[in-house]
Structure formats: C-alpha cells, structure tokens
Amino acid sequence: MNTAIYPGSFDPITLGHLNIIRRAASIFDKVIVCVMVNSVKNPMFTLDERVELINRVVSRLNNVQVETFSGLLAEFAEQHEPAVIVKGLRAVSDFEAEFQMALINKKINPKLDTLFLTASEKYTYLSSSVVKEMARYGADLSEFVPYEIIDDVLAKSGNRR
Ligand code: ADP
C-alpha cells in the first residue's frame, strides 16, 4: 500500500489544507494527516481539538486518517514505511524552508522522499494565521475554512455567527 503522510500544525485546518488532502487521497492508497505536537506556539486549538476538527472535515474520505506525533517526522514515517511525505507549496517563500526540511528528513531516513503539491491558485494566500486573524474580527470565514468548523473557529476567537 502506498502511503502519504501530510504533516502540519493545522491550527485550524483550512480549505488550502483540505485541497491538498483531497488531491493526495486521489493519488495514494492511504493518507495520514499527522498533527505535529509542539509545532505552534500558543495554539488556538488544543491538539485533541485540532484532530477532532480534521476528523469532522475528512469523515467522507475513506482513505484518510488523522494521527498525532510528538517526535521527529522521519521517525513517524519509518513506522509507516513505505511512505512519502506530502507538502503543499504556496509560494517561493515556502520553498526554502520546505526544501531544507525535506533534505533533513532524507538525511535522517534516506528512504524518505518528500513530494510537493502546488497549492491551488484559489488558496495560495491562505494560512491558518490568516484564518485566526480574520476570525478575531468576526469576518466571514466561508472562503477560508471548511463549513463544518466555521462556528468552532469563530467561537474560539470570541465571535459567534
Ligand atoms: P500553516 O502554514 O497554514 O500554518 P501548517 O503548518 O499546518 O500550515 O501547514 C502544513 C502544510 O500545509 C505545509 O506543507 C504547508 O505548506 C501546507 N499548506 C498550508 N496552507 C496551504 C494552502 N493554502 N495551500 C496549500 N498548502 C498549504
């Protein structure tokens, strides 16, 4: 079975993340969305909340599962071999850090490849930080996050629809 591991902080999951998950799910037999512990400082959502939100959003994608991991990504990948890491590339600004991470992961585990999917044009501007900022002002989040989680994001930031 060929497996893709899609790591990130997902604080919270956005339509950009979901776009990458859907596309990976159509290429690979299995996609594991891996919520990395300690990947964000002062997260808006706890780890368990982030996992619950992602599960809600991917519930109809049968070959997608959600896990958490607190160690090195290369170690997580080793537990699921053979697997590749999938990442979304939004802009040139993502490239340098992502390229460096891919090389480090390969250094730790030479069998581990990283595959980059180009962000959908619609979502190149989108990040979890943008979502949090918009939520703080009670903005319409329908273009940013999956509809199933809009109320949770607004409620967390002290706003309700
Ligand atoms: P963020 O950068 O939004 O805080 P994460 O750390 O959770 O997000 O990102 C996990 C992965 O998802 C990274 O590979 C990142 O490049 C990718 N990603 C984030 N936002 C988007 C988007 N809008 N479109 C495509 N890929 C994205």
PDB file of C-alpha atoms and ligand atoms in Angstrom, residues 6-10 16-17 20 87-88 90 94 98 119 123 126-128, ligand 1:
ATOM      1  CA  TYR A   6       0.744  15.046   5.372  1.00  0.00           C
ATOM      2  CA  PRO A   7       2.255  16.796   8.402  1.00  0.00           C
ATOM      3  CA  GLY A   8       1.427  20.196   9.833  1.00  0.00           C
ATOM      4  CA  SER A   9       0.021  22.126  12.718  1.00  0.00           C
ATOM      5  CA  PHE A  10      -3.497  22.549  11.302  1.00  0.00           C
ATOM      6  CA  GLY A  16      -5.988  25.034   1.454  1.00  0.00           C
ATOM      7  CA  HIS A  17      -5.043  22.057   3.656  1.00  0.00           C
ATOM      8  CA  ILE A  20      -4.013  19.103  -0.547  1.00  0.00           C
ATOM      9  CA  LYS A  87       3.589  19.036   1.457  1.00  0.00           C
ATOM     10  CA  GLY A  88       1.786  21.937  -0.134  1.00  0.00           C
ATOM     11  CA  ARG A  90       2.086  28.079  -1.786  1.00  0.00           C
ATOM     12  CA  ASP A  94       7.546  28.356   1.330  1.00  0.00           C
ATOM     13  CA  GLU A  98      10.362  23.169   2.908  1.00  0.00           C
ATOM     14  CA  ALA A 119      -1.196  24.967  -3.853  1.00  0.00           C
ATOM     15  CA  TYR A 123      -5.724  29.173  -1.799  1.00  0.00           C
ATOM     16  CA  LEU A 126      -4.399  31.144   2.770  1.00  0.00           C
ATOM     17  CA  SER A 127      -2.776  30.105   6.032  1.00  0.00           C
ATOM     18  CA  SER A 128      -4.022  29.175   9.490  1.00  0.00           C
TER      19      SER A 128
HETATM   20  P1  ADP B   1       0.171  26.966   8.043  1.00  0.00           P
HETATM   21  O1  ADP B   1       1.394  27.285   7.240  1.00  0.00           O
HETATM   22  O2  ADP B   1      -1.121  27.370   7.390  1.00  0.00           O
HETATM   23  O3  ADP B   1       0.234  27.299   9.486  1.00  0.00           O
HETATM   24  P2  ADP B   1       0.675  24.126   8.504  1.00  0.00           P
HETATM   25  O4  ADP B   1       1.950  24.165   9.227  1.00  0.00           O
HETATM   26  O5  ADP B   1      -0.441  23.429   9.187  1.00  0.00           O
HETATM   27  O6  ADP B   1       0.041  25.450   7.992  1.00  0.00           O
HETATM   28  O7  ADP B   1       0.925  23.527   7.052  1.00  0.00           O
HETATM   29  C1  ADP B   1       1.049  22.186   6.741  1.00  0.00           C
HETATM   30  C2  ADP B   1       1.346  22.026   5.280  1.00  0.00           C
HETATM   31  O8  ADP B   1       0.271  22.552   4.514  1.00  0.00           O
HETATM   32  C3  ADP B   1       2.582  22.748   4.755  1.00  0.00           C
HETATM   33  O9  ADP B   1       3.177  21.930   3.761  1.00  0.00           O
HETATM   34  C4  ADP B   1       2.035  23.981   4.089  1.00  0.00           C
HETATM   35  O10 ADP B   1       2.857  24.428   3.052  1.00  0.00           O
HETATM   36  C5  ADP B   1       0.741  23.435   3.535  1.00  0.00           C
HETATM   37  N1  ADP B   1      -0.262  24.470   3.341  1.00  0.00           N
HETATM   38  C6  ADP B   1      -0.677  25.370   4.243  1.00  0.00           C
HETATM   39  N2  ADP B   1      -1.611  26.186   3.720  1.00  0.00           N
HETATM   40  C7  ADP B   1      -1.777  25.780   2.420  1.00  0.00           C
HETATM   41  C8  ADP B   1      -2.589  26.242   1.335  1.00  0.00           C
HETATM   42  N3  ADP B   1      -3.372  27.315   1.472  1.00  0.00           N
HETATM   43  N4  ADP B   1      -2.496  25.589   0.156  1.00  0.00           N
HETATM   44  C9  ADP B   1      -1.661  24.532   0.026  1.00  0.00           C
HETATM   45  N5  ADP B   1      -0.873  24.062   1.000  1.00  0.00           N
HETATM   46  C10 ADP B   1      -0.920  24.669   2.191  1.00  0.00           C
END
